[in-house]
Amino acid sequence: MRDLWRYPFLPAAHAEIEKMYPRGQLESQLEKLLDDPLYGEARALAVERLNAAVADRMESLGTPVDERDEEMYMLSYLFSRLILSAQADTKVINWVGVTEALRAERSLKGEETSTLLYVSEQLGVPVKAVGEQFQVHYTAYLTATKNLRTGKWKLVNRGVVDGKVMLDQRTLVRMLREIVVEHLQDLPELPGKLGKKVLERFSNDMENMQVMAKERQERALRELGQLDFGKAPPCFSGHLADLQEGVNLPHPARFFLTTFLTALGQEPEQIMQLYATAPDFKESVTRYQVEHITGKVSGAEYDTPSCSSLISQGVCPGGNALCREIIHPLSYYRTMAEREKPDGVKRKRLRLAAAGSGDAKLWAQLPLKAPADAPPRSLAAALRADGPSRVAVQVEYFRGKRTKIDDKYIRWASARLVDDTVARSVEALPLTQWELALPLAHARERGESVEVTLLPVKLGNQSRLHVLAVG
Ligand code: SF4
């Protein structure tokens, strides 16, 4: 095949490089190649190639002008694999895999049928041309499209005749892109000595690549706007983190992320941008899923699943203390938004949660922010102090509670704090801000002490602790 440099991941391209060496000696020569001045150009091109892929500007690479140039291109690919393997940074590997595969896809779109058949066969998926169509065995199809199992990619929507699936050229090329990504992300393990040498030689370049990968991800996240992920439940935060690490999320998890973001007012395009922060972002399949789920193409907008559905689908990673008080992830988000309420509303809700006890003046003047200069004290000393103190306490008791006001709930937590300077634990005022309550629950579960900034207050004739900050 001509133009093998366009598809350096094919076994045939590797065989071409091997021809430059006595049979079977390429692997043993790799260490030498890292120093050989003859291959300086290929090494530099490898770094350039990786930088271009991470920064998503593959078009800047240009094309080889003669046969020797083509050889350098293929060798540069080999060096780039060594660098990626030694570096072992998932983000960089995934960005490079996705961007290189997209480049290959663009080339494949312009290829003759014979080349498509050859490339497919080289990639381990034998394909037969039937008229304008391509025929592939259904098992090979299923393996190749395992990350595309929605809509038209479902086997039931394709139709299987005699164990074969028919694809048009565009679909075949798209399927090949999937195989290429997988291949590119599957890196060989380097022998210890070789790996060490690659790390030494390219350490500065690797650092640079990691910075670029981070910038690419941050750029995509920044464009998402004002959404506050700090209020999101563990099921959202965990899957978002996985997505950005390049973990291939199962469909129910993607469905949940999409419906959750839609419910928070995010437009399909903004949701696409979030998915685009993932190293393995697959534009067309993600667009299809997002537009379908958000109702942009189907007209039917799906609701965010409840906790019980998410638990049964394996999407819930196991909740925290606030999860035990809610039955829907959106209730979690809303409850966490307590901190955004105006101070007057916060004080009113605190008072309602405390069943209205205490005089009106206490609630009206209750501070809501911790001063930065609160002095450290024991709990006994803090109870005698006039102002806030920082105290390391144990959480002796913690429980989530609900107070129904009209047809709405105030979700709050009740806690008792103690240290060894007091005879008995002291009850805290209701904790309506869960970013304060959650670390207390965490400390209680682990039996750890936690630093709180608190103010002693009197409710009737009882001492209470008003928690202003935790940690
Ligand atoms: S309990 Fe509900 S909100 Fe909490 S992590 Fe599980 S699914 Fe998410």
Coordinates of C-alpha atoms and ligand atoms in Angstrom, one line a residue:
M1 CA 0.0 0.0 0.0
R2 CA 1.2 3.5 -0.8
D3 CA 1.2 6.3 1.8
L4 CA 1.7 4.0 4.8
W5 CA 2.9 7.1 6.7
R6 CA -0.7 8.2 7.0
Y7 CA -1.5 5.0 9.0
P8 CA 1.7 4.4 11.0
F9 CA -0.3 2.3 13.5
L10 CA -0.8 -0.5 11.0
P11 CA 1.3 -3.7 11.3
A12 CA 2.4 -3.1 7.7
A13 CA 3.9 0.3 8.7
H14 CA 5.8 -1.4 11.5
A15 CA 7.0 -4.0 9.1
E16 CA 8.4 -1.3 6.9
I17 CA 10.4 0.1 9.8
E18 CA 11.6 -3.3 10.6
K19 CA 13.0 -3.7 7.1
M20 CA 15.6 -1.1 8.0
Y21 CA 17.0 -3.6 10.5
P22 CA 18.2 -7.2 10.3
R23 CA 15.1 -9.3 11.0
G24 CA 13.8 -9.1 14.5
Q25 CA 16.4 -6.7 15.7
L26 CA 14.4 -3.5 15.9
E27 CA 13.3 -4.0 19.5
S28 CA 16.9 -4.6 20.6
Q29 CA 18.1 -1.5 18.7
L30 CA 15.6 0.9 20.2
E31 CA 17.9 2.0 23.0
K32 CA 20.6 2.8 20.5
L33 CA 18.2 4.8 18.3
L34 CA 17.4 7.1 21.2
D35 CA 21.0 8.4 21.0
D36 CA 21.8 7.9 17.3
P37 CA 22.3 11.4 15.7
L38 CA 21.0 9.9 12.5
Y39 CA 17.5 9.7 14.1
G40 CA 17.5 13.1 15.8
E41 CA 15.0 14.4 13.2
A42 CA 12.6 11.5 13.8
R43 CA 12.9 12.0 17.6
A44 CA 12.2 15.7 17.2
L45 CA 9.3 14.9 14.9
A46 CA 7.9 12.5 17.5
V47 CA 7.8 15.3 20.1
E48 CA 6.2 17.7 17.6
R49 CA 3.7 15.0 16.7
L50 CA 2.7 14.5 20.3
N51 CA 2.5 18.2 21.1
A52 CA 0.3 18.7 18.0
A53 CA -2.0 15.9 19.1
V54 CA -2.3 17.1 22.7
A55 CA -2.9 20.7 21.6
D56 CA -5.4 19.5 18.9
R57 CA -3.5 21.1 16.0
M58 CA -2.5 18.0 13.9
E59 CA -2.8 20.0 10.7
S60 CA 0.3 21.9 11.7
L61 CA 2.4 18.7 11.2
G62 CA 2.4 19.0 7.4
T63 CA 3.1 16.0 5.1
P64 CA 6.3 14.3 4.0
V65 CA 7.8 15.4 0.7
D66 CA 9.8 12.3 -0.3
E67 CA 10.4 8.7 0.7
R68 CA 13.0 9.5 3.3
D69 CA 10.6 11.9 4.9
E70 CA 7.9 9.2 5.0
E71 CA 10.4 6.9 6.8
M72 CA 11.0 9.6 9.3
Y73 CA 7.3 10.0 9.8
M74 CA 6.9 6.3 10.6
L75 CA 9.9 6.3 12.9
S76 CA 8.6 9.4 14.7
Y77 CA 5.4 7.4 15.4
L78 CA 7.5 4.7 16.9
F79 CA 9.3 7.1 19.1
S80 CA 6.0 8.8 20.1
R81 CA 4.8 5.4 21.3
L82 CA 7.9 5.0 23.4
I83 CA 7.4 8.4 25.0
L84 CA 3.7 7.8 25.7
S85 CA 4.4 4.4 27.2
A86 CA 7.2 5.6 29.4
Q87 CA 5.2 8.7 30.5
A88 CA 2.1 6.6 31.3
D89 CA -0.1 9.7 31.7
T90 CA -3.7 8.7 31.0
K91 CA -4.8 12.2 30.0
V92 CA -1.9 12.7 27.5
I93 CA -2.4 9.1 26.1
N94 CA -6.1 9.6 25.6
W95 CA -5.9 13.0 24.0
V96 CA -3.2 11.8 21.6
G97 CA -5.2 8.6 20.8
V98 CA -8.3 10.5 20.0
T99 CA -6.6 13.3 18.0
E100 CA -4.4 10.8 16.0
A101 CA -7.5 8.6 15.3
L102 CA -9.4 11.6 14.1
R103 CA -6.6 12.5 11.7
A104 CA -6.6 8.9 10.4
E105 CA -10.3 9.1 9.9
R106 CA -10.0 12.2 7.8
S107 CA -7.5 10.4 5.6
L108 CA -9.6 7.3 5.3
K109 CA -12.6 9.3 4.2
G110 CA -10.8 10.0 0.9
E111 CA -9.5 6.5 0.3
E112 CA -10.4 4.0 -2.4
T113 CA -12.4 0.9 -1.6
S114 CA -9.3 -1.3 -1.9
T115 CA -7.4 0.8 0.7
L116 CA -10.4 0.6 3.1
L117 CA -10.5 -3.1 2.8
Y118 CA -6.7 -3.3 3.3
V119 CA -6.8 -1.0 6.4
S120 CA -9.7 -2.9 7.9
E121 CA -8.0 -6.2 7.4
Q122 CA -4.8 -4.8 9.0
L123 CA -6.8 -3.6 11.9
G124 CA -8.1 -7.1 12.4
V125 CA -11.6 -6.6 11.0
P126 CA -12.0 -8.4 7.7
V127 CA -14.5 -6.6 5.5
K128 CA -15.9 -7.5 2.1
A129 CA -17.1 -5.0 -0.5
V130 CA -20.6 -5.6 -1.8
G131 CA -21.6 -3.0 -4.3
E132 CA -21.3 0.3 -2.6
Q133 CA -21.6 -1.3 0.8
F134 CA -19.2 -3.1 3.1
Q135 CA -20.0 -6.4 4.8
V136 CA -18.6 -7.3 8.2
H137 CA -19.2 -10.2 10.5
Y138 CA -21.5 -9.3 13.4
T139 CA -19.0 -10.4 16.1
A140 CA -16.3 -8.2 14.7
Y141 CA -18.9 -5.4 14.4
L142 CA -19.9 -5.8 18.1
T143 CA -16.3 -5.7 19.3
A144 CA -15.4 -2.7 17.2
T145 CA -18.5 -0.7 18.2
K146 CA -18.6 -1.6 21.9
N147 CA -18.4 2.1 22.8
L148 CA -21.1 3.1 20.3
R149 CA -24.1 1.1 21.4
T150 CA -26.9 3.6 20.9
G151 CA -29.3 4.4 18.2
K152 CA -28.1 3.3 14.8
W153 CA -25.1 1.5 16.2
K154 CA -27.3 -1.0 18.0
L155 CA -27.1 -4.4 16.3
V156 CA -30.9 -4.6 16.2
N157 CA -31.1 -1.3 14.3
R158 CA -28.5 -2.5 11.7
G159 CA -30.0 -5.8 10.8
V160 CA -28.0 -9.0 10.6
V161 CA -28.2 -11.3 7.6
D162 CA -26.4 -14.6 7.7
G163 CA -24.3 -13.3 10.6
K164 CA -23.2 -10.3 8.6
V165 CA -23.8 -6.6 9.0
M166 CA -23.8 -4.1 6.1
L167 CA -22.2 -0.7 6.5
D168 CA -21.9 2.2 4.2
Q169 CA -18.5 3.8 3.6
R170 CA -19.0 6.6 6.2
T171 CA -20.0 4.1 8.9
L172 CA -17.2 1.8 8.1
V173 CA -14.7 4.6 8.4
R174 CA -16.3 5.8 11.7
M175 CA -16.0 2.2 13.0
L176 CA -12.4 2.0 12.0
R177 CA -11.7 5.2 14.0
E178 CA -13.0 3.4 17.1
I179 CA -10.5 0.6 16.5
V180 CA -7.7 3.0 15.9
V181 CA -8.3 4.9 19.1
E182 CA -8.3 1.6 21.0
H183 CA -5.1 0.5 19.4
L184 CA -3.4 3.8 20.0
Q185 CA -4.3 3.8 23.7
D186 CA -3.1 0.3 24.1
L187 CA 0.6 0.9 24.7
P188 CA 3.3 -1.8 25.0
E189 CA 5.1 -2.0 28.3
L190 CA 8.7 -1.0 28.0
P191 CA 11.5 -3.1 29.5
G192 CA 12.8 -1.2 32.6
K193 CA 16.1 -0.1 31.1
L194 CA 14.5 1.3 28.0
G195 CA 11.7 3.0 29.9
K196 CA 14.2 4.7 32.2
K197 CA 16.2 5.9 29.2
V198 CA 13.1 7.3 27.4
L199 CA 12.1 9.1 30.7
E200 CA 15.5 10.7 31.0
R201 CA 15.7 11.8 27.5
F202 CA 12.3 13.3 27.1
S203 CA 11.4 14.4 30.6
N204 CA 11.2 18.1 29.7
D205 CA 9.0 17.4 26.7
M206 CA 6.8 15.2 28.8
E207 CA 6.3 18.0 31.4
N208 CA 5.4 20.3 28.6
M209 CA 2.8 17.8 27.2
Q210 CA 1.2 17.4 30.6
V211 CA 0.8 21.2 30.9
M212 CA -0.8 21.3 27.5
A213 CA -3.1 18.5 28.3
K214 CA -4.2 20.3 31.5
E215 CA -4.7 23.5 29.6
R216 CA -6.8 21.8 27.0
Q217 CA -9.0 20.3 29.7
E218 CA -9.3 23.6 31.6
R219 CA -10.2 25.5 28.4
A220 CA -13.1 23.1 27.8
L221 CA -14.3 23.4 31.4
R222 CA -14.0 27.2 31.5
E223 CA -16.3 27.4 28.6
L224 CA -19.0 25.6 30.6
G225 CA -19.8 28.8 32.5
Q226 CA -21.3 29.3 36.0
L227 CA -22.4 25.8 36.9
D228 CA -21.3 25.0 40.5
F229 CA -20.1 21.4 40.7
G230 CA -19.3 21.9 44.4
K231 CA -23.0 21.4 45.0
A232 CA -23.3 18.2 43.0
P233 CA -23.8 14.8 44.6
P234 CA -21.1 12.0 44.7
C235 CA -22.7 10.2 41.7
F236 CA -22.2 13.3 39.5
S237 CA -18.8 14.4 40.8
G238 CA -17.4 10.8 40.7
H239 CA -18.6 10.2 37.1
L240 CA -17.4 13.6 36.0
A241 CA -14.0 12.9 37.4
D242 CA -13.9 9.5 35.7
L243 CA -15.0 11.1 32.4
Q244 CA -12.1 13.6 32.6
E245 CA -9.7 10.8 33.4
G246 CA -10.7 9.1 30.1
V247 CA -12.7 6.3 31.8
N248 CA -15.3 5.0 29.4
L249 CA -18.6 5.6 31.2
P250 CA -21.4 3.2 30.7
H251 CA -24.5 4.4 29.1
P252 CA -26.6 4.8 32.3
A253 CA -23.9 7.1 33.8
R254 CA -23.8 9.3 30.6
F255 CA -27.6 9.4 30.6
F256 CA -27.6 10.5 34.2
L257 CA -24.9 13.2 33.6
T258 CA -26.8 14.6 30.6
T259 CA -30.2 14.7 32.3
F260 CA -28.8 16.1 35.4
L261 CA -27.1 19.0 33.6
T262 CA -30.2 19.6 31.5
A263 CA -32.3 19.9 34.7
L264 CA -29.8 22.5 35.9
G265 CA -30.5 24.6 32.8
Q266 CA -27.5 23.6 30.7
E267 CA -28.1 23.7 26.9
P268 CA -27.1 20.7 24.8
E269 CA -24.1 22.6 23.4
Q270 CA -22.8 23.4 26.9
I271 CA -23.2 19.7 27.8
M272 CA -21.3 18.8 24.7
Q273 CA -18.5 21.1 25.9
L274 CA -18.4 19.2 29.2
Y275 CA -18.0 15.9 27.4
A276 CA -15.4 17.5 25.3
T277 CA -13.2 17.9 28.4
A278 CA -12.8 14.1 28.3
P279 CA -9.7 12.7 26.6
D280 CA -11.7 10.1 24.8
F281 CA -14.4 12.5 23.6
K282 CA -16.3 11.0 20.7
E283 CA -18.0 13.9 19.0
S284 CA -20.7 12.4 16.8
V285 CA -21.9 9.7 19.2
T286 CA -21.9 12.1 22.1
R287 CA -23.8 14.7 20.1
Y288 CA -26.4 12.1 19.1
Q289 CA -26.8 10.9 22.7
V290 CA -27.0 14.4 24.2
E291 CA -29.4 15.8 21.6
H292 CA -31.6 12.7 21.9
I293 CA -31.7 12.8 25.7
T294 CA -32.2 16.5 26.0
G295 CA -35.1 16.3 23.5
K296 CA -33.4 18.4 20.9
V297 CA -34.0 15.8 18.2
S298 CA -36.5 13.5 19.7
G299 CA -38.8 16.2 21.2
A300 CA -39.0 14.0 24.4
E301 CA -36.9 15.4 27.2
Y302 CA -35.9 12.7 29.8
D303 CA -36.1 13.3 33.5
T304 CA -33.1 12.8 35.7
P305 CA -33.4 9.4 37.3
S306 CA -34.1 9.1 41.0
C307 CA -31.6 7.7 43.5
S308 CA -33.3 4.3 43.5
S309 CA -33.0 4.0 39.7
L310 CA -29.4 5.1 39.9
I311 CA -28.7 2.6 42.6
S312 CA -30.2 -0.3 40.7
Q313 CA -28.3 0.7 37.5
G314 CA -25.0 0.8 39.4
V315 CA -24.5 4.5 38.8
C316 CA -24.7 5.5 42.5
P317 CA -21.3 5.1 44.1
G318 CA -22.8 4.9 47.6
G319 CA -24.0 8.2 49.0
N320 CA -22.9 10.4 51.9
A321 CA -24.8 11.7 54.9
L322 CA -26.9 14.1 52.8
C323 CA -27.8 11.3 50.4
R324 CA -29.6 9.6 53.2
E325 CA -31.9 12.5 53.5
I326 CA -32.9 12.8 49.8
I327 CA -34.4 10.5 47.2
H328 CA -33.2 12.4 44.1
P329 CA -29.9 13.8 43.0
L330 CA -31.5 17.2 42.2
S331 CA -32.7 17.5 45.8
Y332 CA -29.1 17.0 46.8
Y333 CA -28.1 19.9 44.6
R334 CA -30.9 22.1 45.8
T335 CA -30.1 21.4 49.4
M336 CA -26.4 22.3 48.9
A337 CA -27.5 25.6 47.4
E338 CA -28.5 26.8 50.9
R339 CA -25.3 28.8 51.1
E340 CA -26.5 31.0 48.2
K341 CA -29.6 32.1 50.0
P342 CA -29.7 35.7 51.3
D343 CA -28.5 36.0 55.0
G344 CA -32.0 36.9 56.2
V345 CA -33.5 33.7 54.6
K346 CA -30.6 31.6 56.0
R347 CA -31.3 32.9 59.6
K348 CA -35.0 32.3 59.2
R349 CA -34.5 28.7 58.1
L350 CA -32.0 28.1 60.9
R351 CA -34.7 29.3 63.3
L352 CA -37.4 27.1 61.8
A353 CA -35.1 24.1 62.0
A354 CA -34.5 24.9 65.7
A355 CA -38.3 24.8 66.1
G356 CA -38.4 28.5 66.7
S357 CA -36.7 28.3 70.1
G358 CA -34.6 31.2 71.2
D359 CA -35.5 34.9 71.1
A360 CA -35.9 36.8 67.9
K361 CA -32.9 39.0 68.6
L362 CA -30.6 36.0 68.8
W363 CA -31.6 34.9 65.3
A364 CA -31.6 38.3 63.8
Q365 CA -28.0 38.9 64.9
L366 CA -26.6 35.5 64.4
P367 CA -23.3 35.8 62.5
L368 CA -23.0 33.5 59.5
K369 CA -19.4 33.9 58.6
A370 CA -16.3 32.7 60.4
P371 CA -13.7 35.4 61.1
A372 CA -10.3 34.6 59.8
D373 CA -8.6 35.4 63.1
A374 CA -10.7 33.3 65.6
P375 CA -8.2 32.1 68.3
P376 CA -7.6 28.4 69.0
R377 CA -9.2 27.3 72.2
S378 CA -10.4 24.2 74.1
L379 CA -14.1 23.5 74.0
A380 CA -14.5 24.5 77.6
A381 CA -12.7 27.8 76.9
A382 CA -14.7 28.4 73.8
L383 CA -18.0 28.0 75.7
R384 CA -16.9 30.8 78.0
A385 CA -15.6 33.1 75.3
D386 CA -17.5 36.1 73.9
G387 CA -16.6 35.5 70.3
P388 CA -15.8 32.7 67.9
S389 CA -13.0 30.2 68.6
R390 CA -11.3 27.5 66.6
V391 CA -11.6 24.2 68.4
A392 CA -10.5 20.6 67.6
V393 CA -13.5 18.5 68.5
Q394 CA -14.8 14.9 68.2
V395 CA -18.3 14.5 66.7
E396 CA -20.1 12.4 69.2
Y397 CA -23.4 12.4 67.4
F398 CA -24.6 13.2 63.9
R399 CA -27.9 12.8 62.3
G400 CA -29.7 14.2 59.3
K401 CA -33.1 15.7 59.9
R402 CA -36.0 17.2 58.0
T403 CA -38.4 19.9 59.0
K404 CA -41.5 20.4 56.8
I405 CA -42.5 24.0 56.2
D406 CA -45.7 24.2 54.1
D407 CA -45.0 21.7 51.4
K408 CA -41.2 22.0 51.4
Y409 CA -38.5 20.5 53.6
I410 CA -35.6 22.1 55.3
R411 CA -32.9 19.4 55.4
W412 CA -30.5 19.9 58.3
A413 CA -28.1 18.0 60.5
S414 CA -28.0 17.7 64.2
A415 CA -24.6 17.2 65.9
R416 CA -23.1 17.0 69.3
L417 CA -19.4 18.0 69.7
V418 CA -17.0 17.2 72.5
D419 CA -13.4 17.4 73.5
D420 CA -11.7 16.2 76.7
T421 CA -12.1 19.6 78.5
V422 CA -15.9 19.2 78.9
A423 CA -17.8 16.6 80.9
R424 CA -20.5 16.1 78.3
S425 CA -20.9 16.8 74.6
V426 CA -22.6 20.0 73.6
E427 CA -25.3 20.2 71.0
A428 CA -24.8 22.4 67.9
L429 CA -27.4 24.7 66.4
P430 CA -29.1 23.1 63.4
L431 CA -26.6 22.7 60.5
T432 CA -28.6 23.8 57.4
Q433 CA -25.4 24.3 55.4
W434 CA -24.3 20.9 54.3
E435 CA -20.9 21.9 53.3
L436 CA -20.4 22.3 57.1
A437 CA -22.4 19.3 58.0
L438 CA -20.8 16.8 55.6
P439 CA -17.2 17.1 57.0
L440 CA -18.7 16.6 60.5
A441 CA -20.4 13.4 59.3
H442 CA -17.2 12.3 57.7
A443 CA -15.2 12.9 60.9
R444 CA -17.9 11.0 63.0
E445 CA -17.8 8.0 60.6
R446 CA -14.0 7.8 60.9
G447 CA -13.8 8.7 64.6
E448 CA -11.4 11.5 63.7
S449 CA -11.2 14.9 65.3
V450 CA -12.0 17.9 63.2
E451 CA -11.3 21.7 63.6
V452 CA -14.4 23.9 63.7
T453 CA -14.9 27.6 64.2
L454 CA -17.8 28.0 66.6
L455 CA -19.6 30.6 68.6
P456 CA -21.3 29.7 71.9
V457 CA -25.0 30.8 72.0
K458 CA -27.8 30.5 74.5
L459 CA -31.1 28.9 73.4
G460 CA -33.3 29.7 76.5
N461 CA -31.1 28.5 79.3
Q462 CA -29.2 25.9 77.2
S463 CA -25.7 26.3 75.8
R464 CA -25.4 25.6 72.1
L465 CA -22.6 25.8 69.6
H466 CA -23.1 27.7 66.4
V467 CA -20.7 26.2 63.8
L468 CA -19.4 28.8 61.4
A469 CA -16.7 26.9 59.6
V470 CA -15.3 23.4 59.5
G471 CA -11.7 22.5 58.6
Ligands
SF4_1 S1 -27.8 8.5 46.9 FE1 -28.6 9.5 45.1 S2 -27.6 11.5 45.1 FE2 -26.4 10.3 46.5 S3 -24.8 9.5 45.2 FE3 -26.4 8.0 45.2 S4 -27.6 8.4 43.4 FE4 -26.4 10.2 43.8

